[in-house]
Structure formats: C-alpha cells, structure tokens
CSV table of C-alpha atoms in Angstrom, one decimal:
chain,number,residue,atom,x,y,z
A,269,MET,CA,40.6,46.4,6.3
A,270,ARG,CA,41.8,44.1,9.0
A,271,ALA,CA,38.3,43.0,9.7
A,272,LEU,CA,37.7,42.2,6.0
A,273,ALA,CA,41.0,40.3,5.9
A,274,CYS,CA,39.9,38.2,8.9
A,275,LEU,CA,36.4,37.4,7.4
A,276,CYS,CA,37.6,36.3,4.0
A,277,PRO,CA,39.0,32.9,5.2
A,278,LEU,CA,35.7,32.2,7.0
A,279,LEU,CA,33.8,32.8,3.8
A,280,LEU,CA,36.1,30.5,1.8
A,281,VAL,CA,35.7,27.7,4.5
A,282,ALA,CA,31.9,28.1,4.3
A,283,CYS,CA,31.9,27.6,0.5
A,284,GLY,CA,34.5,24.8,0.6
A,285,ILE,CA,32.2,21.7,0.2
A,286,PRO,CA,32.2,20.8,-3.5
A,287,TYR,CA,29.3,19.3,-5.4
A,288,GLN,CA,29.6,15.6,-6.1
A,289,ALA,CA,27.6,14.0,-8.9
A,290,GLN,CA,26.1,10.6,-8.3
A,291,PRO,CA,25.0,9.0,-11.6
A,292,ILE,CA,22.4,6.2,-11.5
A,293,GLN,CA,24.1,2.8,-11.6
A,294,GLN,CA,21.7,1.1,-14.0
A,295,GLN,CA,23.6,-2.3,-14.3
A,296,GLN,CA,24.1,-2.4,-10.5
A,297,ASN,CA,20.4,-1.9,-10.0
A,298,ILE,CA,19.6,-4.8,-12.3
A,299,GLU,CA,22.0,-7.1,-10.5
A,300,THR,CA,20.5,-6.1,-7.1
A,301,ILE,CA,17.0,-6.8,-8.4
A,302,HIS,CA,18.0,-10.3,-9.6
A,303,GLN,CA,20.0,-11.1,-6.5
A,304,ALA,CA,17.1,-10.6,-4.2
A,305,THR,CA,16.4,-14.0,-2.6
A,306,PRO,CA,14.6,-14.9,0.6
A,307,THR,CA,17.8,-16.6,1.9
A,308,GLN,CA,19.8,-13.4,2.1
A,309,GLU,CA,21.3,-12.6,5.4
A,310,GLY,CA,19.9,-9.1,5.5
A,311,PHE,CA,16.3,-10.4,5.1
A,312,LYS,CA,17.0,-13.0,7.8
A,313,GLN,CA,18.1,-10.3,10.2
A,314,PHE,CA,15.1,-8.2,9.3
A,315,VAL,CA,12.7,-11.0,10.1
A,316,LEU,CA,14.4,-12.1,13.3
A,317,SER,CA,14.8,-8.5,14.7
A,318,GLN,CA,11.5,-7.0,13.7
A,319,TYR,CA,9.2,-10.1,13.8
A,320,PRO,CA,10.8,-12.7,16.0
A,321,GLN,CA,7.6,-14.7,16.2
A,322,THR,CA,8.2,-15.8,12.6
A,323,GLY,CA,10.2,-19.0,12.5
A,324,TRP,CA,13.5,-19.2,10.4
A,325,PRO,CA,14.1,-20.6,7.9
A,326,ILE,CA,10.7,-20.1,6.3
A,327,ASN,CA,9.7,-23.4,4.9
A,328,ALA,CA,6.1,-22.7,3.9
A,329,TRP,CA,5.2,-19.2,2.8
A,330,ASP,CA,1.9,-17.8,4.1
A,331,ILE,CA,0.4,-14.4,4.0
A,332,ASP,CA,2.5,-13.1,7.0
A,333,SER,CA,5.9,-14.4,5.7
A,334,LEU,CA,5.1,-13.2,2.1
A,335,THR,CA,4.2,-9.8,3.5
A,336,LEU,CA,7.6,-9.6,5.3
A,337,SER,CA,9.3,-10.4,2.0
A,338,ALA,CA,7.4,-7.6,0.3
A,339,LEU,CA,8.2,-5.2,3.1
A,340,TYR,CA,11.9,-5.9,2.7
A,341,TYR,CA,12.2,-6.2,-1.1
A,342,HIS,CA,9.3,-4.5,-2.9
A,343,PRO,CA,10.3,-1.2,-4.6
A,344,THR,CA,6.9,0.4,-3.9
A,345,LEU,CA,7.8,0.5,-0.2
A,346,LYS,CA,11.3,1.7,-0.9
A,347,VAL,CA,9.9,4.7,-2.8
A,348,ALA,CA,7.5,5.5,0.0
A,349,LYS,CA,10.4,5.3,2.5
A,350,SER,CA,12.5,7.5,0.3
A,351,ASP,CA,9.7,10.1,0.1
A,352,TYR,CA,9.5,10.0,3.9
A,353,ALA,CA,13.3,10.7,4.1
A,354,VAL,CA,12.7,13.7,1.8
A,355,ALA,CA,10.0,14.9,4.1
A,356,LEU,CA,12.2,14.5,7.2
A,357,ALA,CA,14.9,16.5,5.5
A,358,GLY,CA,12.3,19.2,4.8
A,359,ILE,CA,11.8,19.6,8.6
A,360,THR,CA,15.5,20.4,8.9
A,361,SER,CA,15.3,22.9,6.0
A,362,ALA,CA,12.2,24.5,7.5
A,363,GLY,CA,14.0,25.1,10.8
A,364,LEU,CA,17.0,26.8,9.2
A,365,ARG,CA,17.5,30.4,10.5
A,366,PRO,CA,17.9,33.1,7.9
A,367,GLN,CA,21.4,33.9,6.9
A,368,ILE,CA,23.2,37.0,8.2
A,369,GLY,CA,24.3,39.4,5.5
A,370,LEU,CA,27.7,41.0,5.4
A,371,ASN,CA,28.6,44.0,3.4
A,372,GLY,CA,31.9,45.7,3.0
A,373,GLN,CA,33.1,48.8,1.1
A,374,LEU,CA,36.4,50.4,0.1
A,375,ASP,CA,36.8,54.0,-1.2
A,376,LYS,CA,39.8,56.2,-2.1
A,377,SER,CA,39.7,60.0,-2.3
A,378,ASN,CA,42.0,62.4,-4.1
A,379,GLN,CA,42.1,64.5,-0.9
A,380,ALA,CA,40.9,67.6,-2.7
A,381,ASN,CA,39.1,68.7,0.5
A,382,GLY,CA,42.2,68.2,2.7
A,383,ASP,CA,41.1,64.8,4.1
A,384,LEU,CA,43.4,63.3,6.8
A,385,SER,CA,43.4,60.0,4.9
A,386,PRO,CA,42.6,59.2,1.3
A,387,TRP,CA,41.0,55.9,2.3
A,388,ALA,CA,37.5,55.0,3.5
A,389,TYR,CA,36.4,51.5,4.4
A,390,GLY,CA,33.5,50.1,6.3
A,391,LEU,CA,31.7,46.9,7.4
A,392,GLN,CA,27.9,46.4,7.8
A,393,VAL,CA,26.1,43.4,9.1
A,394,ASP,CA,22.5,42.6,8.1
A,395,ILE,CA,20.6,40.6,10.8
A,396,PRO,CA,17.2,39.4,9.7
A,397,ILE,CA,14.5,39.2,12.3
A,398,ILE,CA,11.6,36.8,11.7
A,399,THR,CA,8.3,37.9,13.4
A,400,ALA,CA,5.0,36.3,14.4
A,401,ASN,CA,6.6,32.8,15.0
A,402,LYS,CA,6.8,32.2,11.2
A,403,ARG,CA,9.8,29.9,11.5
A,404,GLN,CA,8.0,27.5,14.0
A,405,ILE,CA,4.9,27.5,11.8
A,406,ASN,CA,7.1,26.4,8.8
A,407,ILE,CA,8.5,23.7,10.9
A,408,ASP,CA,5.0,22.5,11.8
A,409,ILE,CA,4.0,22.4,8.2
A,410,ALA,CA,7.1,20.3,7.4
A,411,LYS,CA,6.3,18.0,10.3
A,412,TYR,CA,2.7,17.4,9.0
A,413,GLN,CA,4.1,16.7,5.6
A,414,ALA,CA,6.4,14.1,7.2
A,415,ASP,CA,3.4,12.6,8.9
A,416,ILE,CA,1.6,12.3,5.6
A,417,ALA,CA,4.7,10.6,4.0
A,418,LYS,CA,4.9,8.2,7.0
A,419,ILE,CA,1.2,7.3,6.5
A,420,PHE,CA,1.9,6.7,2.8
A,421,ILE,CA,4.5,4.0,3.9
A,422,SER,CA,1.8,2.3,5.9
A,423,GLU,CA,-0.7,2.5,3.0
A,424,ALA,CA,1.9,1.1,0.6
A,425,ALA,CA,2.6,-1.8,3.0
A,426,TRP,CA,-1.1,-2.5,3.4
A,427,MET,CA,-1.8,-2.5,-0.3
A,428,LEU,CA,1.1,-5.0,-0.8
A,429,ARG,CA,-0.5,-7.3,1.8
A,430,GLN,CA,-3.9,-7.0,0.2
A,431,GLN,CA,-2.6,-7.9,-3.2
A,432,LEU,CA,-0.8,-11.0,-1.8
A,433,SER,CA,-4.0,-11.9,0.0
A,434,LEU,CA,-5.9,-11.8,-3.3
A,435,ASP,CA,-3.2,-13.9,-4.9
A,436,LEU,CA,-3.4,-16.6,-2.3
A,437,ILE,CA,-7.2,-16.8,-2.5
A,438,LEU,CA,-6.9,-17.1,-6.3
A,439,LEU,CA,-4.2,-19.8,-6.0
A,440,ALA,CA,-6.3,-21.8,-3.4
A,441,GLU,CA,-9.3,-21.6,-5.7
A,442,GLN,CA,-7.3,-22.7,-8.8
A,443,GLN,CA,-5.6,-25.6,-6.9
A,444,THR,CA,-8.9,-26.8,-5.5
A,445,LEU,CA,-10.6,-26.6,-8.9
A,446,GLN,CA,-7.7,-28.4,-10.4
A,447,ALA,CA,-8.1,-31.4,-8.0
A,448,SER,CA,-11.9,-31.5,-8.6
A,449,LEU,CA,-11.5,-31.1,-12.4
A,450,THR,CA,-9.0,-33.9,-12.5
A,451,LYS,CA,-11.5,-36.3,-10.8
A,452,LEU,CA,-14.2,-35.0,-13.1
A,453,GLN,CA,-12.1,-35.7,-16.2
A,454,LYS,CA,-11.5,-39.3,-14.9
A,455,SER,CA,-15.2,-39.9,-14.5
A,456,GLN,CA,-15.9,-38.5,-17.9
A,457,ALA,CA,-13.2,-40.8,-19.3
A,458,ASP,CA,-14.8,-43.8,-17.6
A,459,LEU,CA,-18.2,-42.8,-18.9
A,460,LEU,CA,-16.7,-42.3,-22.4
A,461,ASN,CA,-15.1,-45.8,-22.3
A,462,ALA,CA,-18.4,-47.3,-21.1
A,463,TYR,CA,-20.4,-45.8,-24.0
A,464,GLN,CA,-17.6,-46.8,-26.4
A,465,LYS,CA,-18.1,-50.4,-25.3
A,466,ARG,CA,-21.8,-50.0,-25.8
A,467,LEU,CA,-21.2,-48.6,-29.3
A,468,ASP,CA,-18.9,-51.5,-30.1
A,469,ILE,CA,-21.6,-54.1,-29.3
A,470,GLY,CA,-24.3,-52.0,-31.0
A,471,VAL,CA,-26.3,-51.0,-27.8
A,472,ALA,CA,-25.5,-47.3,-28.2
A,473,GLY,CA,-25.2,-45.0,-31.2
A,474,LYS,CA,-22.6,-42.4,-32.2
A,475,SER,CA,-25.1,-39.6,-31.2
A,476,ASP,CA,-24.9,-40.9,-27.6
A,477,LEU,CA,-21.1,-40.9,-27.6
A,478,LEU,CA,-20.5,-37.5,-29.2
A,479,PRO,CA,-21.7,-35.1,-26.4
A,480,ILE,CA,-19.8,-37.2,-23.8
A,481,ARG,CA,-16.6,-36.9,-25.9
A,482,LEU,CA,-17.1,-33.1,-26.3
A,483,GLN,CA,-17.5,-32.7,-22.5
A,484,HIS,CA,-14.4,-34.8,-21.9
A,485,ASP,CA,-12.3,-32.8,-24.4
A,486,GLN,CA,-13.7,-29.5,-22.9
A,487,ALA,CA,-12.7,-30.6,-19.4
A,488,ALA,CA,-9.2,-31.6,-20.6
A,489,TRP,CA,-8.8,-28.1,-22.2
A,490,GLN,CA,-10.0,-26.5,-19.0
A,491,LEU,CA,-7.5,-28.5,-17.0
A,492,GLN,CA,-4.6,-27.5,-19.2
A,493,GLN,CA,-5.6,-23.8,-18.9
A,494,LEU,CA,-5.9,-24.1,-15.2
A,495,THR,CA,-2.5,-25.6,-14.9
A,496,LEU,CA,-1.0,-22.7,-16.8
A,497,GLN,CA,-3.0,-20.2,-14.6
A,498,ILE,CA,-1.7,-21.8,-11.4
A,499,ARG,CA,1.9,-21.4,-12.7
A,500,GLN,CA,1.2,-17.7,-13.5
A,501,THR,CA,-0.4,-17.1,-10.1
A,502,GLU,CA,2.6,-18.6,-8.3
A,503,GLN,CA,4.9,-16.3,-10.3
A,504,LYS,CA,2.7,-13.3,-9.5
A,505,ILE,CA,2.9,-14.2,-5.8
A,506,MET,CA,6.7,-14.2,-6.1
A,507,HIS,CA,6.7,-10.8,-7.9
A,508,ASP,CA,4.3,-9.2,-5.4
A,509,ALA,CA,6.6,-10.4,-2.6
A,510,GLY,CA,9.4,-8.3,-4.3
A,511,LEU,CA,11.3,-11.3,-5.8
A,512,THR,CA,12.2,-12.4,-9.3
A,513,ASP,CA,12.5,-15.8,-11.0
A,514,GLN,CA,16.1,-15.5,-12.1
A,515,ASN,CA,17.9,-16.6,-8.9
A,516,ASN,CA,14.9,-18.0,-7.0
A,517,ALA,CA,13.4,-21.4,-6.9
A,518,LYS,CA,9.7,-21.9,-6.8
A,519,LEU,CA,8.3,-20.7,-3.4
A,520,GLN,CA,6.7,-23.4,-1.3
A,521,ILE,CA,3.4,-21.7,-0.7
A,522,ALA,CA,1.5,-22.8,2.4
A,523,PRO,CA,-1.8,-24.4,1.3
A,524,VAL,CA,-4.9,-22.4,2.0
A,525,ASN,CA,-8.0,-24.6,2.8
A,526,ILE,CA,-10.9,-22.5,1.7
A,527,SER,CA,-13.5,-24.4,3.7
A,528,GLN,CA,-11.5,-24.1,6.9
A,529,VAL,CA,-10.8,-20.4,6.5
A,530,LEU,CA,-14.5,-19.7,5.9
A,531,LYS,CA,-15.5,-21.8,9.0
A,532,ALA,CA,-13.0,-19.9,11.1
A,533,ARG,CA,-14.3,-16.6,9.9
A,534,PHE,CA,-18.0,-17.6,10.3
A,535,ASP,CA,-17.3,-18.6,13.9
A,536,GLU,CA,-15.9,-15.1,14.7
A,537,PRO,CA,-18.1,-12.6,12.8
A,538,GLN,CA,-18.0,-9.8,15.4
A,539,SER,CA,-15.8,-7.4,13.5
A,540,TYR,CA,-18.0,-7.5,10.3
A,541,GLN,CA,-21.4,-8.5,11.6
A,542,ASP,CA,-23.1,-5.5,10.0
A,543,ALA,CA,-22.5,-2.5,7.9
A,544,LYS,CA,-22.5,-0.2,11.0
A,545,THR,CA,-19.7,-2.2,12.6
A,546,ILE,CA,-17.6,-2.2,9.4
A,547,GLN,CA,-18.2,1.6,9.1
A,548,HIS,CA,-17.0,2.2,12.7
A,549,TYR,CA,-13.8,0.3,12.1
A,550,ALA,CA,-13.2,2.0,8.8
A,551,LEU,CA,-13.8,5.6,10.0
A,552,THR,CA,-11.5,5.1,13.0
A,553,ASN,CA,-8.8,2.8,11.5
A,554,ARG,CA,-8.2,3.6,7.8
A,555,MET,CA,-4.9,5.2,7.0
A,556,ASP,CA,-6.4,7.5,4.4
A,557,ILE,CA,-8.6,8.9,7.1
A,558,GLN,CA,-5.5,9.6,9.2
A,559,ARG,CA,-3.8,11.1,6.2
A,560,GLY,CA,-6.8,13.3,5.5
A,561,LEU,CA,-6.6,14.7,9.1
A,562,ALA,CA,-2.9,15.3,8.7
A,563,GLN,CA,-3.5,17.1,5.4
A,564,TYR,CA,-6.1,19.3,7.0
A,565,ALA,CA,-3.8,20.1,9.9
A,566,LYS,CA,-1.1,21.1,7.4
A,567,ALA,CA,-3.6,23.4,5.7
A,568,GLU,CA,-4.4,24.9,9.0
A,569,SER,CA,-0.8,25.7,9.6
A,570,GLN,CA,-0.5,27.1,6.1
A,571,LEU,CA,-3.3,29.5,6.9
A,572,ARG,CA,-1.6,30.4,10.2
A,573,LEU,CA,1.6,31.2,8.2
A,574,ALA,CA,-0.3,33.3,5.7
A,575,MET,CA,-2.0,35.3,8.4
A,576,ALA,CA,1.3,35.7,10.2
A,577,LYS,CA,2.7,37.5,7.1
A,578,ARG,CA,0.6,40.5,8.1
A,579,TYR,CA,3.5,41.2,10.4
A,580,PRO,CA,6.5,42.1,8.2
A,581,ASP,CA,9.9,40.7,8.9
A,582,PHE,CA,12.7,43.3,9.3
A,583,SER,CA,16.4,43.4,9.5
A,584,LEU,CA,18.8,45.2,11.7
A,585,SER,CA,22.0,46.6,10.0
A,586,PRO,CA,24.7,47.7,12.4
A,587,GLY,CA,27.9,49.0,10.9
A,588,ILE,CA,31.1,50.8,11.3
A,589,LEU,CA,32.9,53.1,8.8
A,590,TYR,CA,36.3,54.6,8.7
A,591,GLU,CA,35.9,57.6,6.4
A,592,TYR,CA,39.0,59.6,5.5
A,593,GLY,CA,40.2,59.7,9.1
A,594,ASP,CA,36.8,59.8,10.8
A,595,LYS,CA,35.3,56.8,12.7
A,596,ILE,CA,31.5,56.5,12.2
A,597,TRP,CA,29.1,53.9,13.5
A,598,SER,CA,25.5,53.3,12.2
A,599,LEU,CA,22.4,51.3,12.9
A,600,GLY,CA,19.9,50.7,10.1
A,601,ILE,CA,16.5,49.0,10.1
A,602,GLY,CA,14.6,47.8,7.0
A,603,SER,CA,11.3,46.1,6.2
A,604,MET,CA,8.7,45.5,3.5
A,605,LEU,CA,5.4,47.1,4.1
A,606,ASN,CA,2.1,45.8,2.6
A,607,LEU,CA,0.5,49.0,1.5
A,608,LEU,CA,-1.0,48.0,-1.9
A,609,ASN,CA,-3.1,44.9,-0.9
A,610,LYS,CA,-5.8,44.2,1.6
A,611,SER,CA,-4.7,42.3,4.6
A,612,SER,CA,-7.3,39.5,4.0
A,613,ASP,CA,-5.9,39.0,0.4
A,614,LEU,CA,-2.7,37.7,2.0
A,615,TRP,CA,-4.4,34.6,3.3
A,616,ALA,CA,-7.4,34.2,1.0
A,617,HIS,CA,-5.8,31.4,-1.0
A,618,ALA,CA,-4.7,29.6,2.2
A,619,GLU,CA,-8.1,29.9,3.7
A,620,GLN,CA,-9.7,28.4,0.6
A,621,LEU,CA,-7.1,25.6,0.6
A,622,ARG,CA,-8.1,24.7,4.2
A,623,GLN,CA,-11.8,24.6,3.1
A,624,ASN,CA,-10.8,22.4,0.2
A,625,GLU,CA,-9.1,19.9,2.5
A,626,ALA,CA,-12.2,19.9,4.7
A,627,THR,CA,-14.3,19.2,1.7
A,628,ARG,CA,-12.0,16.4,0.6
A,629,PHE,CA,-12.2,14.9,4.1
A,630,TYR,CA,-16.0,15.0,4.0
A,631,ALA,CA,-15.9,13.3,0.6
A,632,LEU,CA,-13.5,10.6,1.9
A,633,GLN,CA,-15.8,9.9,4.9
A,634,HIS,CA,-18.8,9.7,2.5
A,635,GLN,CA,-16.9,7.3,0.3
A,636,VAL,CA,-15.9,5.1,3.2
A,637,ILE,CA,-19.5,4.9,4.5
A,638,GLN,CA,-20.7,3.9,1.1
A,639,LEU,CA,-17.9,1.3,0.7
A,640,SER,CA,-18.9,-0.1,4.1
A,641,GLU,CA,-22.5,-0.6,3.0
A,642,GLN,CA,-21.5,-2.0,-0.4
A,643,THR,CA,-19.0,-4.5,0.8
A,644,TYR,CA,-21.3,-5.8,3.5
A,645,LEU,CA,-24.1,-6.2,1.0
A,646,LYS,CA,-21.8,-8.0,-1.4
A,647,TYR,CA,-20.6,-10.3,1.4
A,648,ARG,CA,-24.1,-11.0,2.7
A,649,ASP,CA,-25.4,-11.9,-0.7
A,650,ALA,CA,-22.4,-14.1,-1.5
A,651,ALA,CA,-22.7,-15.8,1.9
A,652,ASN,CA,-26.5,-16.5,1.3
A,653,LEU,CA,-25.8,-17.9,-2.1
A,654,LEU,CA,-23.0,-20.1,-0.6
A,655,ILE,CA,-25.6,-21.5,1.8
A,656,THR,CA,-27.9,-22.4,-1.1
A,657,MET,CA,-25.0,-24.0,-3.1
A,658,THR,CA,-23.8,-25.9,0.0
A,659,HIS,CA,-27.3,-27.5,0.2
A,660,GLU,CA,-27.2,-28.3,-3.5
A,661,TYR,CA,-23.7,-29.8,-3.1
A,662,ALA,CA,-24.9,-31.9,-0.1
A,663,GLN,CA,-27.8,-33.2,-2.2
A,664,HIS,CA,-25.5,-34.2,-5.0
A,665,SER,CA,-23.1,-35.9,-2.6
A,666,SER,CA,-25.9,-37.8,-1.0
A,667,ARG,CA,-27.3,-38.9,-4.4
A,668,LYS,CA,-23.8,-39.9,-5.5
A,669,GLN,CA,-23.3,-42.1,-2.4
A,670,GLN,CA,-26.7,-43.6,-2.8
A,671,LEU,CA,-26.1,-44.5,-6.5
A,672,GLU,CA,-22.7,-45.8,-5.7
A,673,ASN,CA,-24.1,-48.2,-3.2
A,674,GLN,CA,-26.8,-49.3,-5.7
A,675,TRP,CA,-24.1,-49.8,-8.4
A,676,ARG,CA,-21.9,-51.9,-6.2
A,677,SER,CA,-24.9,-53.9,-5.3
A,678,GLY,CA,-25.7,-54.5,-9.0
A,679,LEU,CA,-29.0,-52.6,-8.9
A,680,ILE,CA,-28.1,-50.0,-11.5
A,681,ASP,CA,-25.7,-49.7,-14.5
A,682,LYS,CA,-22.3,-48.1,-14.0
A,683,THR,CA,-23.1,-45.3,-16.5
A,684,GLU,CA,-25.9,-44.1,-14.3
A,685,TYR,CA,-23.6,-43.8,-11.4
A,686,LEU,CA,-20.9,-42.1,-13.5
A,687,GLN,CA,-23.3,-39.5,-14.6
A,688,ALA,CA,-24.3,-38.8,-11.0
A,689,GLU,CA,-20.5,-38.6,-10.2
A,690,ILE,CA,-20.0,-36.1,-13.0
A,691,GLN,CA,-22.9,-33.9,-11.7
A,692,PHE,CA,-21.4,-34.1,-8.2
A,693,TYR,CA,-17.9,-32.8,-9.3
A,694,ALA,CA,-19.6,-30.1,-11.3
A,695,ALA,CA,-21.5,-29.0,-8.2
A,696,GLN,CA,-18.3,-29.2,-6.2
A,697,GLN,CA,-16.6,-26.8,-8.7
A,698,ARG,CA,-19.5,-24.4,-8.4
A,699,LEU,CA,-19.2,-24.6,-4.6
A,700,VAL,CA,-15.5,-23.9,-4.6
A,701,THR,CA,-15.9,-20.9,-6.9
A,702,GLN,CA,-18.6,-19.5,-4.6
A,703,GLN,CA,-16.5,-20.1,-1.5
A,704,ALA,CA,-13.7,-18.2,-3.2
A,705,ASN,CA,-16.2,-15.4,-4.0
A,706,VAL,CA,-17.1,-15.2,-0.3
A,707,LEU,CA,-13.4,-15.0,0.6
A,708,ARG,CA,-12.9,-12.2,-1.8
A,709,ALA,CA,-16.0,-10.4,-0.4
A,710,LEU,CA,-14.4,-10.8,3.1
A,711,GLN,CA,-11.1,-9.5,1.7
A,712,GLU,CA,-12.9,-6.4,0.5
A,713,ILE,CA,-14.4,-5.9,4.0
A,714,GLU,CA,-10.9,-6.3,5.4
A,715,ASN,CA,-9.6,-3.7,3.0
A,716,VAL,CA,-12.3,-1.3,3.8
A,717,MET,CA,-11.6,-1.6,7.6
A,718,GLN,CA,-7.9,-2.0,7.0
A,719,LYS,CA,-7.9,-4.6,9.7
A,720,PRO,CA,-6.6,-8.2,9.2
A,721,ILE,CA,-9.5,-10.6,9.5
A,722,LEU,CA,-9.1,-13.2,6.7
A,723,LEU,CA,-6.0,-15.3,6.0
A,724,SER,CA,-4.3,-14.0,9.1
A,725,GLN,CA,-5.2,-11.8,12.0
A,726,GLN,CA,-1.6,-10.9,12.8
A,727,THR,CA,-1.2,-7.1,12.6
A,728,THR,CA,2.0,-5.9,11.0
A,729,THR,CA,3.4,-3.0,13.1
A,730,PHE,CA,3.4,0.2,11.2
A,731,ALA,CA,4.9,3.3,12.8
A,732,ILE,CA,2.0,5.7,12.3
A,733,GLN,CA,0.7,8.3,14.7
A,734,LYS,CA,-3.0,9.2,14.6
A,735,GLN,CA,-3.4,12.8,13.8
A,736,GLN,CA,-5.9,15.2,15.2
A,737,ALA,CA,-7.0,18.3,13.3
A,738,PRO,CA,-6.1,21.3,15.5
A,739,ALA,CA,-8.9,23.5,16.7
A,740,LYS,CA,-9.7,26.5,14.5
C-alpha cells in the first residue's frame, strides 16, 4: 500500500499537461498576407544574413532578388517547411521507447481459513523488450521521410524560381513587342496620312486607303491589348514573389534584354550542347531523382522492419505480493507468437512496396531521359529557326536603310519607304517572338537539368543531402 501511495503522485504529475486549443486566426492571417512588403525588416535580415552578395535596398528586381522574396513570403514554401517540421517530429516519435506498465491489486479476505491478515496487495511492473533492432529501424524510416520532406522544400523553391523566370521572359517579350508595335503604328499612321492626302487630290482611291486603315486600327487594338497584358504580367510577378497589391507599390523590374541574354548563352553552350550532356546533368542533379532514391531507401527500411517482426517482442513482469500475511515475489514473461501465418507473409507487402519504388524510379529515369531529348530537340529547332529569321530581319533592315537613303535623296516616294518600314517592324516583331521562344526552350532545358543557366547562373543554396539507396 505504501508503494502505491508513493506512485500515485508521480502518475498525476505525468498526466498534468492540459490540452490547449489553438483556433485558426483567419483575420490575422489576412492582415499578415496584406502586410507582406519587400521593405519589412525581417525580409531585410533574411537577405543580408543568408545572401549577403545581394545589395540592399533592392532597387531593381531581377530573377535572384525575386526568388529571395518568394523564398521568404510565398506560402508554398511555408507549407513545404511545415511538412518538414512534421517529419522531424516523426523522428522523435519513432525514437520513443515503449512505456513501462504498472499494475496494482488490493484484496480483502473474510479470514475463513484463519489467515494472519485479511488484506492482500501487490505491485507488478511490465517491462517491454524490443527485439531485432526494430526501434532503430523505425528511426531510420522516419529519417528517410524527413529527407524526402527536405527535398520537397528544394523542389518547391526551384518551381517558384522557374515560374518567375517564365514571367520575366514573358514580360521582356511583351515590352519589346510594345516598343516595336508603337513604332509600327506610327509608320502606319504616316502611311495612312500620305494616302489620305493622295485621296484628297484624287491620286488614290478609297480602295487604296481602306486596307491601310484596317491595318492601323488592328495595330492600335493589339497595342492596347499588349499594354493590359504587361500590367497583368507585372502583377503576376508580384504574386509569384509572394506579395500582394494592397500595400505594395509597383515593383521596379530589372529590364531583360532578350538579345543580350541569348548572346551570353550562345557563347557558353557547354552545359546544354547536346542531349547527352543535358541527360547527364539531369540524372545526377534533379531533386526528384534524389527524392526517388530516398523513397527507395525508406522502402528498404520498411522491408527490414517487416522481416524483423519475425522475432517477437516480449515483456518482463517482475512483481511482489503481500498475501494475507505472506510475502511472495514473481517474475513473468509474455510474448506474441506467430503460429497461424507463414513467416514470408509478414514482409510480402513490404517487399512488393520496395519493388514498386524501384519501378517508379526506373520510370522516373526513363521520363528524364525522354525530357532531355525532347527539350534539346525543341531548343535546336527553335535556334535554327531563329537563325533564319535573323537573316530575314537583316535583309529587311538593309532594305529599309537603302530605301530611306533613296527617299531622302528624292529618288522614291515616301509611301514606298513607309511600306518598307512597316515590313521591317513586322519582321522585328517576328524576330522578338522567336527570340522569346528560344529563351523558353532554354528555360525548359534549365528546368530539366535543374541547374541555373538562363537569366542568372547564381545557385540558391538549398540544404539537401544526396541520398544513396542502401545495398540489398
């Protein structure tokens, strides 16, 4: 009885932590979302401490600074980090040792047999013993799951960067087209005025004026649409950087010169010179490849755990009993025996799960190899077409210059020069579109290799360990 009296306070202390509810603060979340600005002190400290090479304040936002904003503010990365925290907590839970059981009993007799004492009370302790290293295997499984969650963080960060890269390419294309289209519309307006004067003096008819007016109106409509699209793209860049419009002024996006970017990449083609090189980078650098290895290693550990269950756990139960004046001690042992199932049935599912992960990894490698070939072919064809269109643009530029000289010398009419100028700006727009297509093809190669090669070759540091599948 004294032992039970001493243990009761310990049991009460162990159960003394109350549950505390934490309801979601919806309004507070909304305010936090709207208050996210690139001038916050927390973001400043994040940039200066983690990426000191980035200047502060950020006056012109390029792919690197926008990526930093997404890493700090975007909810996708917050979810991935939260999942990683859950996985880390799982390691602690997997390492917990089984609880010790405590059993007590109290009996009273009517002393019909002449017992010395009418009372009987006892205490028994159940001590579970885990065999075959199952606890450590559970810890290994949890660690592999944490590695997978960590890789998901890197994948989320990479996808944010890729989306921002696409946004910047689109914005550069739209802004360049806007400048060219503005000049085109001015040339069309000059041509329209010239034909209007001809119409007024009876040299030209309305049939000559109508197609020019239609082309002018069509260009004006395209320019209006392009202006709206630029505004929408700028907003999308802000959103992809994890920010909102409510408390943020328009970001000053660093201009991207498409021609200069292409020239720089063409001068350094080593990392994507052929499909085999792209494939090598992809199969050794992609995060989903590392994640597949970690998933296979986890399946290997799950199979080890299932095979370890052949060896049953048991528990030791020492105890002491004071029974009607007698003192009795005891030692029990208990276990669960697998007598109704084959031993191989215990790990059949885990073995199939390992094979499934191996098949998935094979399919992933197959997909990466195909993507390497497809992206390189797409890039090569786009680059070859760009060469053709560059020659075409050079011809239009040369003809425009030639006709301009003739017009200024009085050898030809201004309308002939304006028509050549309109053809030049149309060729310029086709060239800009094709240059953007080549940039997007390069961006797809970058995404397949998961190696920065396009708008910036600066590698954002991701804490990720390469996993090796353990030997069978």
